mmCIF file of C-alpha atoms in Angstrom:
data_model
loop_
_atom_site.group_PDB
_atom_site.id
_atom_site.type_symbol
_atom_site.label_atom_id
_atom_site.label_comp_id
_atom_site.label_asym_id
_atom_site.label_seq_id
_atom_site.Cartn_x
_atom_site.Cartn_y
_atom_site.Cartn_z
ATOM 1 C CA UNK A 1 -1.255 5.862 31.512
ATOM 2 C CA UNK A 2 -2.243 2.181 32.410
ATOM 3 C CA UNK A 3 -3.600 0.896 29.833
ATOM 4 C CA UNK A 4 -5.854 -2.356 30.673
ATOM 5 C CA UNK A 5 -6.275 -5.684 29.018
ATOM 6 C CA UNK A 6 -9.522 -6.440 29.839
ATOM 7 C CA UNK A 7 -8.054 -8.855 32.862
ATOM 8 C CA UNK A 8 -9.406 -7.125 36.106
ATOM 9 C CA UNK A 9 -6.453 -7.177 38.618
ATOM 10 C CA UNK A 10 -3.379 -8.453 36.285
ATOM 11 C CA UNK A 11 -0.308 -5.984 36.801
ATOM 12 C CA UNK A 12 1.582 -5.132 34.061
ATOM 13 C CA UNK A 13 3.449 -1.973 32.882
ATOM 14 C CA UNK A 14 1.694 1.030 31.175
ATOM 15 C CA UNK A 15 1.257 0.543 27.801
ATOM 16 C CA UNK A 16 2.862 -2.574 27.433
ATOM 17 C CA UNK A 17 0.793 -5.805 26.520
ATOM 18 C CA UNK A 18 -0.481 -8.381 28.521
ATOM 19 C CA UNK A 19 1.724 -11.267 27.599
ATOM 20 C CA UNK A 20 0.359 -15.819 28.292
ATOM 21 C CA UNK A 21 2.342 -17.893 28.516
ATOM 22 C CA UNK A 22 3.224 -19.740 24.798
ATOM 23 C CA UNK A 23 1.460 -17.078 23.550
ATOM 24 C CA UNK A 24 1.861 -13.265 21.823
ATOM 25 C CA UNK A 25 1.681 -10.405 24.008
ATOM 26 C CA UNK A 26 -2.772 -9.119 23.310
ATOM 27 C CA UNK A 27 -2.394 -5.607 21.995
ATOM 28 C CA UNK A 28 -3.403 -3.185 25.203
ATOM 29 C CA UNK A 29 -6.719 -1.836 25.269
ATOM 30 C CA UNK A 30 -8.164 1.021 25.506
ATOM 31 C CA UNK A 31 -11.422 2.606 26.737
ATOM 32 C CA UNK A 32 -11.869 6.667 26.146
ATOM 33 C CA UNK A 33 -10.168 9.065 23.249
ATOM 34 C CA UNK A 34 -8.204 10.598 26.010
ATOM 35 C CA UNK A 35 -6.233 6.923 26.024
ATOM 36 C CA UNK A 36 -6.326 6.867 22.629
ATOM 37 C CA UNK A 37 -5.043 10.276 22.339
ATOM 38 C CA UNK A 38 -2.265 9.450 24.595
ATOM 39 C CA UNK A 39 -0.850 6.219 23.596
ATOM 40 C CA UNK A 40 2.384 5.546 22.512
ATOM 41 C CA UNK A 41 2.933 9.043 20.076
ATOM 42 C CA UNK A 42 3.422 7.855 16.222
ATOM 43 C CA UNK A 43 6.355 7.823 14.780
ATOM 44 C CA UNK A 44 5.339 6.544 11.354
ATOM 45 C CA UNK A 45 1.568 6.592 9.667
ATOM 46 C CA UNK A 46 -1.180 5.012 10.832
ATOM 47 C CA UNK A 47 -3.446 2.528 9.827
ATOM 48 C CA UNK A 48 -6.918 1.493 11.082
ATOM 49 C CA UNK A 49 -9.037 -1.445 11.095
ATOM 50 C CA UNK A 50 -12.536 -1.273 12.266
ATOM 51 C CA UNK A 51 -14.512 -3.863 13.230
ATOM 52 C CA UNK A 52 -17.735 -4.551 15.611
ATOM 53 C CA UNK A 53 -15.983 -7.503 17.270
ATOM 54 C CA UNK A 54 -15.899 -11.150 17.320
ATOM 55 C CA UNK A 55 -12.524 -11.836 15.872
ATOM 56 C CA UNK A 56 -11.592 -14.341 13.529
ATOM 57 C CA UNK A 57 -8.945 -14.911 11.032
ATOM 58 C CA UNK A 58 -11.024 -12.376 8.731
ATOM 59 C CA UNK A 59 -10.497 -9.718 11.362
ATOM 60 C CA UNK A 60 -6.732 -10.892 11.626
ATOM 61 C CA UNK A 61 -5.628 -10.969 7.697
ATOM 62 C CA UNK A 62 -7.324 -7.319 8.111
ATOM 63 C CA UNK A 63 -4.753 -6.422 10.815
ATOM 64 C CA UNK A 64 -1.829 -8.074 8.802
ATOM 65 C CA UNK A 65 -2.467 -6.152 6.389
ATOM 66 C CA UNK A 66 -2.911 -3.550 8.059
ATOM 67 C CA UNK A 67 0.889 -3.768 10.400
ATOM 68 C CA UNK A 68 2.759 -4.443 6.357
ATOM 69 C CA UNK A 69 1.170 -1.392 5.448
ATOM 70 C CA UNK A 70 1.759 1.128 7.716
ATOM 71 C CA UNK A 71 5.937 -0.090 8.400
ATOM 72 C CA UNK A 72 8.349 -1.386 11.360
ATOM 73 C CA UNK A 73 7.649 2.772 11.973
ATOM 74 C CA UNK A 74 3.704 3.186 12.123
ATOM 75 C CA UNK A 75 1.100 2.189 13.794
ATOM 76 C CA UNK A 76 -2.235 -0.057 13.731
ATOM 77 C CA UNK A 77 -5.131 1.018 15.643
ATOM 78 C CA UNK A 78 -8.549 -1.816 15.687
ATOM 79 C CA UNK A 79 -11.176 -0.368 16.662
ATOM 80 C CA UNK A 80 -14.096 -3.047 18.377
ATOM 81 C CA UNK A 81 -17.633 -1.539 18.755
ATOM 82 C CA UNK A 82 -21.095 -2.703 18.259
ATOM 83 C CA UNK A 83 -22.540 0.120 16.787
ATOM 84 C CA UNK A 84 -26.307 0.873 17.954
ATOM 85 C CA UNK A 85 -26.940 2.448 15.130
ATOM 86 C CA UNK A 86 -27.055 -0.434 12.730
ATOM 87 C CA UNK A 87 -29.387 -2.711 14.790
ATOM 88 C CA UNK A 88 -32.976 -2.371 13.164
ATOM 89 C CA UNK A 89 -33.751 -4.710 15.769
ATOM 90 C CA UNK A 90 -32.577 -4.279 20.098
ATOM 91 C CA UNK A 91 -33.179 -8.434 19.590
ATOM 92 C CA UNK A 92 -30.470 -8.307 16.380
ATOM 93 C CA UNK A 93 -27.939 -6.210 18.858
ATOM 94 C CA UNK A 94 -28.527 -8.479 22.239
ATOM 95 C CA UNK A 95 -27.558 -10.779 19.647
ATOM 96 C CA UNK A 96 -24.155 -9.922 18.363
ATOM 97 C CA UNK A 97 -21.176 -11.383 19.650
ATOM 98 C CA UNK A 98 -19.215 -9.616 21.895
ATOM 99 C CA UNK A 99 -15.590 -11.818 22.685
ATOM 100 C CA UNK A 100 -13.500 -8.658 23.971
ATOM 101 C CA UNK A 101 -10.960 -10.565 26.236
ATOM 102 C CA UNK A 102 -10.119 -12.896 22.539
ATOM 103 C CA UNK A 103 -10.498 -10.429 20.572
ATOM 104 C CA UNK A 104 -7.353 -8.294 22.752
ATOM 105 C CA UNK A 105 -5.572 -12.101 21.602
ATOM 106 C CA UNK A 106 -6.721 -12.110 17.231
ATOM 107 C CA UNK A 107 -5.577 -8.308 17.113
ATOM 108 C CA UNK A 108 -2.353 -8.899 19.409
ATOM 109 C CA UNK A 109 -1.147 -11.762 17.350
ATOM 110 C CA UNK A 110 -2.398 -10.038 14.109
ATOM 111 C CA UNK A 111 0.468 -7.776 14.983
ATOM 112 C CA UNK A 112 -1.954 -4.427 16.360
ATOM 113 C CA UNK A 113 -0.302 -2.158 18.304
ATOM 114 C CA UNK A 114 -3.374 -1.082 20.564
ATOM 115 C CA UNK A 115 -7.678 -1.670 20.111
ATOM 116 C CA UNK A 116 -9.642 1.071 21.402
ATOM 117 C CA UNK A 117 -12.392 -0.162 22.524
ATOM 118 C CA UNK A 118 -14.606 2.880 24.187
ATOM 119 C CA UNK A 119 -18.206 2.377 25.149
ATOM 120 C CA UNK A 120 -21.964 3.013 23.582
ATOM 121 C CA UNK A 121 -21.972 6.382 26.049
ATOM 122 C CA UNK A 122 -17.628 7.599 24.487
ATOM 123 C CA UNK A 123 -18.825 7.899 21.447
ATOM 124 C CA UNK A 124 -22.307 8.815 21.277
ATOM 125 C CA UNK A 125 -22.148 11.463 25.146
ATOM 126 C CA UNK A 126 -25.313 12.816 24.108
ATOM 127 C CA UNK A 127 -27.417 9.518 23.466
ATOM 128 C CA UNK A 128 -28.294 8.792 20.526
ATOM 129 C CA UNK A 129 -26.728 12.130 17.730
ATOM 130 C CA UNK A 130 -29.549 13.908 15.873
ATOM 131 C CA UNK A 131 -27.064 15.164 13.295
ATOM 132 C CA UNK A 132 -26.502 11.930 11.157
ATOM 133 C CA UNK A 133 -24.769 10.750 7.839
ATOM 134 C CA UNK A 134 -27.327 10.204 5.426
ATOM 135 C CA UNK A 135 -25.995 7.759 2.820
ATOM 136 C CA UNK A 136 -27.872 8.986 -0.106
ATOM 137 C CA UNK A 137 -29.042 6.341 -2.730
ATOM 138 C CA UNK A 138 -26.595 3.661 -3.139
ATOM 139 C CA UNK A 139 -27.364 3.423 0.679
ATOM 140 C CA UNK A 140 -31.214 2.793 -0.603
ATOM 141 C CA UNK A 141 -30.285 0.001 -2.600
ATOM 142 C CA UNK A 142 -29.970 -4.217 -1.583
ATOM 143 C CA UNK A 143 -28.809 -4.046 2.062
ATOM 144 C CA UNK A 144 -30.159 -1.114 2.217
ATOM 145 C CA UNK A 145 -33.163 -2.013 1.276
ATOM 146 C CA UNK A 146 -33.773 -5.096 3.664
ATOM 147 C CA UNK A 147 -32.241 -3.190 6.449
ATOM 148 C CA UNK A 148 -33.625 0.418 7.020
ATOM 149 C CA UNK A 149 -31.107 2.505 8.050
ATOM 150 C CA UNK A 150 -28.843 0.398 8.263
ATOM 151 C CA UNK A 151 -26.466 2.728 6.217
ATOM 152 C CA UNK A 152 -26.698 5.676 7.760
ATOM 153 C CA UNK A 153 -25.790 4.716 10.329
ATOM 154 C CA UNK A 154 -22.705 2.844 10.208
ATOM 155 C CA UNK A 155 -21.285 6.249 8.091
ATOM 156 C CA UNK A 156 -22.279 7.485 11.279
ATOM 157 C CA UNK A 157 -20.112 5.664 13.591
ATOM 158 C CA UNK A 158 -17.118 5.627 10.663
ATOM 159 C CA UNK A 159 -16.899 9.162 10.756
ATOM 160 C CA UNK A 160 -17.377 9.357 14.300
ATOM 161 C CA UNK A 161 -14.372 6.141 14.464
ATOM 162 C CA UNK A 162 -12.140 8.242 11.499
ATOM 163 C CA UNK A 163 -12.458 11.302 13.377
ATOM 164 C CA UNK A 164 -11.123 10.016 16.804
ATOM 165 C CA UNK A 165 -8.250 7.732 15.744
ATOM 166 C CA UNK A 166 -7.339 9.565 13.042
ATOM 167 C CA UNK A 167 -5.476 7.331 10.608
ATOM 168 C CA UNK A 168 -4.020 7.887 6.971
ATOM 169 C CA UNK A 169 -4.956 4.698 6.186
ATOM 170 C CA UNK A 170 -7.807 2.175 7.327
ATOM 171 C CA UNK A 171 -9.000 -1.304 6.177
ATOM 172 C CA UNK A 172 -12.224 -2.724 5.299
ATOM 173 C CA UNK A 173 -13.041 -6.435 3.858
ATOM 174 C CA UNK A 174 -14.892 -7.008 0.359
ATOM 175 C CA UNK A 175 -17.242 -9.191 1.793
ATOM 176 C CA UNK A 176 -19.083 -6.127 3.157
ATOM 177 C CA UNK A 177 -19.175 -4.606 -0.388
ATOM 178 C CA UNK A 178 -22.211 -2.182 -0.338
ATOM 179 C CA UNK A 179 -20.334 -0.612 3.121
ATOM 180 C CA UNK A 180 -16.740 -0.020 1.520
ATOM 181 C CA UNK A 181 -18.860 1.322 -0.943
ATOM 182 C CA UNK A 182 -20.601 3.864 0.664
ATOM 183 C CA UNK A 183 -17.986 4.636 2.869
ATOM 184 C CA UNK A 184 -15.279 5.820 0.033
ATOM 185 C CA UNK A 185 -17.963 7.479 -1.367
ATOM 186 C CA UNK A 186 -18.312 9.214 2.449
ATOM 187 C CA UNK A 187 -15.022 9.764 2.349
ATOM 188 C CA UNK A 188 -14.893 11.302 -1.234
ATOM 189 C CA UNK A 189 -18.056 13.585 -0.359
ATOM 190 C CA UNK A 190 -16.448 14.842 2.482
ATOM 191 C CA UNK A 191 -13.244 14.827 2.289
ATOM 192 C CA UNK A 192 -11.693 12.848 4.621
ATOM 193 C CA UNK A 193 -8.228 12.900 4.683
ATOM 194 C CA UNK A 194 -7.861 9.290 4.980
ATOM 195 C CA UNK A 195 -7.324 5.849 2.461
ATOM 196 C CA UNK A 196 -9.561 3.385 2.808
ATOM 197 C CA UNK A 197 -8.854 -0.005 1.250
ATOM 198 C CA UNK A 198 -10.099 -3.107 0.602
ATOM 199 C CA UNK A 199 -8.887 -6.242 1.374
ATOM 200 C CA UNK A 200 -10.141 -9.512 -0.346
ATOM 201 C CA UNK A 201 -12.602 -12.038 1.453
ATOM 202 C CA UNK A 202 -11.017 -14.539 3.403
ATOM 203 C CA UNK A 203 -12.851 -18.131 2.934
ATOM 204 C CA UNK A 204 -13.010 -21.522 5.357
ATOM 205 C CA UNK A 205 -11.492 -23.958 2.869
ATOM 206 C CA UNK A 206 -14.910 -24.994 2.375
ATOM 207 C CA UNK A 207 -15.701 -21.394 0.041
ATOM 208 C CA UNK A 208 -18.029 -20.131 3.252
ATOM 209 C CA UNK A 209 -16.908 -16.709 3.618
ATOM 210 C CA UNK A 210 -16.137 -15.942 7.072
ATOM 211 C CA UNK A 211 -18.087 -14.464 9.654
ATOM 212 C CA UNK A 212 -18.609 -13.420 12.996
ATOM 213 C CA UNK A 213 -22.180 -14.682 11.961
ATOM 214 C CA UNK A 214 -21.130 -18.134 11.429
ATOM 215 C CA UNK A 215 -20.990 -19.278 14.429
ATOM 216 C CA UNK A 216 -24.250 -19.503 14.731
ATOM 217 C CA UNK A 217 -24.394 -21.808 12.077
ATOM 218 C CA UNK A 218 -25.593 -25.828 13.405
ATOM 219 C CA UNK A 219 -23.922 -28.501 10.994
ATOM 220 C CA UNK A 220 -27.084 -28.505 8.982
ATOM 221 C CA UNK A 221 -27.352 -24.434 8.603
ATOM 222 C CA UNK A 222 -24.431 -24.444 7.948
ATOM 223 C CA UNK A 223 -24.380 -27.628 4.525
ATOM 224 C CA UNK A 224 -26.763 -25.155 3.218
ATOM 225 C CA UNK A 225 -25.372 -21.785 3.269
ATOM 226 C CA UNK A 226 -22.362 -23.840 1.687
ATOM 227 C CA UNK A 227 -25.016 -22.594 -1.543
ATOM 228 C CA UNK A 228 -23.843 -18.817 -1.670
ATOM 229 C CA UNK A 229 -19.965 -19.030 -2.111
ATOM 230 C CA UNK A 230 -20.458 -21.909 -4.253
ATOM 231 C CA UNK A 231 -23.451 -19.582 -6.060
ATOM 232 C CA UNK A 232 -21.119 -17.406 -6.361
ATOM 233 C CA UNK A 233 -18.087 -19.525 -7.833
ATOM 234 C CA UNK A 234 -20.327 -20.573 -10.177
ATOM 235 C CA UNK A 235 -21.591 -17.528 -11.397
ATOM 236 C CA UNK A 236 -17.735 -16.630 -11.850
ATOM 237 C CA UNK A 237 -16.734 -20.310 -13.701
ATOM 238 C CA UNK A 238 -19.875 -19.434 -16.445
ATOM 239 C CA UNK A 239 -18.518 -15.884 -17.360
ATOM 240 C CA UNK A 240 -14.891 -17.364 -17.357
ATOM 241 C CA UNK A 241 -16.239 -20.179 -19.571
ATOM 242 C CA UNK A 242 -18.086 -17.337 -21.825
ATOM 243 C CA UNK A 243 -15.256 -14.929 -22.136
ATOM 244 C CA UNK A 244 -13.325 -17.846 -23.323
ATOM 245 C CA UNK A 245 -15.924 -19.038 -25.360
ATOM 246 C CA UNK A 246 -16.287 -15.526 -27.207
ATOM 247 C CA UNK A 247 -12.269 -14.312 -27.569
ATOM 248 C CA UNK A 248 -11.999 -17.857 -29.233
ATOM 249 C CA UNK A 249 -14.670 -16.612 -31.971
ATOM 250 C CA UNK A 250 -12.510 -13.270 -32.177
ATOM 251 C CA UNK A 251 -9.538 -15.284 -33.482
ATOM 252 C CA UNK A 252 -11.447 -18.155 -35.277
ATOM 253 C CA UNK A 253 -13.238 -18.189 -38.629
ATOM 254 C CA UNK A 254 -15.491 -20.104 -37.713
ATOM 255 C CA UNK A 255 -19.090 -20.182 -39.297
ATOM 256 C CA UNK A 256 -22.387 -22.279 -38.518
ATOM 257 C CA UNK A 257 -20.788 -23.171 -42.294
ATOM 258 C CA UNK A 258 -18.173 -24.489 -41.477
ATOM 259 C CA UNK A 259 -20.037 -26.746 -38.265
ATOM 260 C CA UNK A 260 -22.189 -28.247 -40.881
ATOM 261 C CA UNK A 261 -19.116 -29.139 -43.437
ATOM 262 C CA UNK A 262 -18.154 -31.227 -40.682
ATOM 263 C CA UNK A 263 -20.801 -32.203 -39.486
ATOM 264 C CA UNK A 264 -20.943 -34.240 -43.043
ATOM 265 C CA UNK A 265 -17.303 -35.481 -42.201
ATOM 266 C CA UNK A 266 -18.830 -37.306 -39.070
ATOM 267 C CA UNK A 267 -17.424 -34.788 -37.170
ATOM 268 C CA UNK A 268 -19.508 -34.071 -34.358
ATOM 269 C CA UNK A 269 -18.100 -32.979 -31.113
ATOM 270 C CA UNK A 270 -15.855 -30.622 -33.323
ATOM 271 C CA UNK A 271 -18.828 -28.434 -35.287
ATOM 272 C CA UNK A 272 -20.417 -28.532 -32.048
ATOM 273 C CA UNK A 273 -17.601 -26.826 -30.471
ATOM 274 C CA UNK A 274 -17.614 -25.098 -33.426
ATOM 275 C CA UNK A 275 -21.153 -23.762 -33.922
ATOM 276 C CA UNK A 276 -20.844 -22.109 -30.054
ATOM 277 C CA UNK A 277 -17.716 -20.453 -30.738
ATOM 278 C CA UNK A 278 -19.440 -19.254 -33.612
ATOM 279 C CA UNK A 279 -22.510 -17.694 -31.709
ATOM 280 C CA UNK A 280 -20.629 -16.724 -28.503
ATOM 281 C CA UNK A 281 -21.652 -13.476 -27.623
ATOM 282 C CA UNK A 282 -20.619 -11.356 -24.606
ATOM 283 C CA UNK A 283 -24.118 -9.419 -24.555
ATOM 284 C CA UNK A 284 -25.656 -12.779 -23.051
ATOM 285 C CA UNK A 285 -22.877 -12.188 -20.255
ATOM 286 C CA UNK A 286 -25.409 -10.919 -17.366
ATOM 287 C CA UNK A 287 -28.160 -12.524 -17.759
ATOM 288 C CA UNK A 288 -26.165 -16.032 -18.121
ATOM 289 C CA UNK A 289 -24.146 -15.200 -14.610
ATOM 290 C CA UNK A 290 -27.406 -14.138 -12.814
ATOM 291 C CA UNK A 291 -28.738 -17.754 -14.564
ATOM 292 C CA UNK A 292 -25.758 -20.146 -13.312
ATOM 293 C CA UNK A 293 -25.936 -18.052 -9.525
ATOM 294 C CA UNK A 294 -30.003 -19.228 -9.419
ATOM 295 C CA UNK A 295 -30.018 -22.974 -10.055
ATOM 296 C CA UNK A 296 -27.808 -23.239 -7.093
ATOM 297 C CA UNK A 297 -29.530 -21.112 -4.609
ATOM 298 C CA UNK A 298 -33.040 -22.469 -6.314
ATOM 299 C CA UNK A 299 -31.815 -25.997 -5.173
ATOM 300 C CA UNK A 300 -30.267 -24.400 -1.254
ATOM 301 C CA UNK A 301 -33.940 -23.285 -0.502
ATOM 302 C CA UNK A 302 -35.208 -27.319 -1.862
ATOM 303 C CA UNK A 303 -32.990 -28.034 0.959
ATOM 304 C CA UNK A 304 -33.063 -29.425 5.203
ATOM 305 C CA UNK A 305 -32.899 -26.965 6.576
ATOM 306 C CA UNK A 306 -33.348 -24.388 2.562
ATOM 307 C CA UNK A 307 -32.156 -21.206 2.097
ATOM 308 C CA UNK A 308 -34.545 -18.200 2.168
ATOM 309 C CA UNK A 309 -33.185 -15.925 -0.899
ATOM 310 C CA UNK A 310 -33.555 -12.027 0.215
ATOM 311 C CA UNK A 311 -31.572 -10.945 -3.213
ATOM 312 C CA UNK A 312 -28.831 -11.959 -5.798
ATOM 313 C CA UNK A 313 -27.764 -8.425 -7.189
ATOM 314 C CA UNK A 314 -25.257 -7.493 -10.503
ATOM 315 C CA UNK A 315 -24.210 -4.354 -9.236
ATOM 316 C CA UNK A 316 -22.108 -1.659 -10.350
ATOM 317 C CA UNK A 317 -19.447 -1.113 -7.811
ATOM 318 C CA UNK A 318 -19.891 2.944 -8.350
ATOM 319 C CA UNK A 319 -23.223 2.725 -6.921
ATOM 320 C CA UNK A 320 -24.624 -0.375 -6.899
ATOM 321 C CA UNK A 321 -27.451 -0.123 -9.104
ATOM 322 C CA UNK A 322 -28.049 -3.293 -11.356
ATOM 323 C CA UNK A 323 -26.486 -4.079 -14.430
ATOM 324 C CA UNK A 324 -27.781 -4.414 -17.227
ATOM 325 C CA UNK A 325 -28.256 -7.550 -20.309
ATOM 326 C CA UNK A 326 -26.543 -5.498 -22.407
ATOM 327 C CA UNK A 327 -22.748 -4.497 -20.197
ATOM 328 C CA UNK A 328 -20.821 -5.917 -22.225
ATOM 329 C CA UNK A 329 -17.047 -4.365 -20.535
ATOM 330 C CA UNK A 330 -16.553 -3.750 -17.341
ATOM 331 C CA UNK A 331 -16.141 -4.585 -13.870
ATOM 332 C CA UNK A 332 -19.287 -6.276 -11.900
ATOM 333 C CA UNK A 333 -20.227 -7.627 -8.185
ATOM 334 C CA UNK A 334 -22.740 -10.468 -7.623
ATOM 335 C CA UNK A 335 -23.555 -10.071 -4.295
ATOM 336 C CA UNK A 336 -25.637 -12.211 -2.430
ATOM 337 C CA UNK A 337 -27.685 -11.722 0.957
ATOM 338 C CA UNK A 338 -30.086 -14.823 2.529
ATOM 339 C CA UNK A 339 -30.756 -16.282 6.014
ATOM 340 C CA UNK A 340 -30.324 -20.045 7.286
ATOM 341 C CA UNK A 341 -32.949 -20.824 10.013
ATOM 342 C CA UNK A 342 -32.133 -17.606 12.021
ATOM 343 C CA UNK A 343 -28.821 -16.082 10.371
ATOM 344 C CA UNK A 344 -28.705 -13.745 7.763
ATOM 345 C CA UNK A 345 -25.763 -13.964 6.111
ATOM 346 C CA UNK A 346 -24.331 -12.051 3.118
ATOM 347 C CA UNK A 347 -21.228 -12.710 0.290
ATOM 348 C CA UNK A 348 -20.632 -11.403 -3.170
ATOM 349 C CA UNK A 349 -17.769 -11.817 -6.213
ATOM 350 C CA UNK A 350 -16.527 -9.218 -7.849
ATOM 351 C CA UNK A 351 -16.601 -9.642 -11.933
ATOM 352 C CA UNK A 352 -15.143 -7.645 -14.588
ATOM 353 C CA UNK A 353 -16.750 -8.055 -18.198
ATOM 354 C CA UNK A 354 -15.038 -8.299 -20.907
ATOM 355 C CA UNK A 355 -12.167 -9.919 -20.218
ATOM 356 C CA UNK A 356 -9.517 -11.736 -22.464
ATOM 357 C CA UNK A 357 -7.346 -13.508 -20.343
#
């Protein structure tokens, strides 16, 4: 079977990628489930990376991670499908970037064996499906509250693509943390025979999380958008400093009495440090984390153009419920969503309360 590469009229060997002079081979393009089923037989495990296209270095990192996991005898398939069920407004669906030609090159260079880019008719042959996956209560929080039905549509297409591609492992970015959590929950609850692997968020040197939507930001908007990552890093650093201070409080016989004695000796700076250690309380953690991030976001709201915050939430990664202020241990995710101009961005960072390092 001949697998096209998105270059009409360009001859090539069936099943082989097209190679441009001086470049890595583009990944073969498969358009139908039948072509995918007939593609090169699997000798080892299959790894899948699901995308909506407009591939960038973040996607390339996912593909390289999948390639390493699948090994030389395994197979890596990248899916490219702009899922209409995930978009609340037709304008957003039409605006989403579509760069299939470039996507084939990025996927091939990163180590993909094929790109499966089906049409809407191929994925939903009878029109919009009447039976869909429900994301449940977790899907109604944060992103789900701002984008009703989004996660139902996402899980529905992920379930279909898992059935079509039949991978041993599927790789998703941590930047879409709520999406990743819901996919893991679906796979567990519905007994999908696949391992779900999360891959750390890839960032620009200045901290901005890579996203296909970043291309919509002009220079001023991009400067404002940096507040998302700055707020997350400020919260992370605040938690690290507080936990280091609390760790010292556990190992130092520091008392307010000792602070008073040091003050009497004129050692003001040492006294202040000692008193801070003595008063360090782990229960300040969640509130301090939120406050550190909020300060950055409030400043960004006054910039031109301004950052319009949708939410700042410190949540439990298991169900995305809000972390209570008295939480002293355990994992959490600090998540942000905001608009800059007409572009909506999300970002998050994992945190661990009670860590000693």
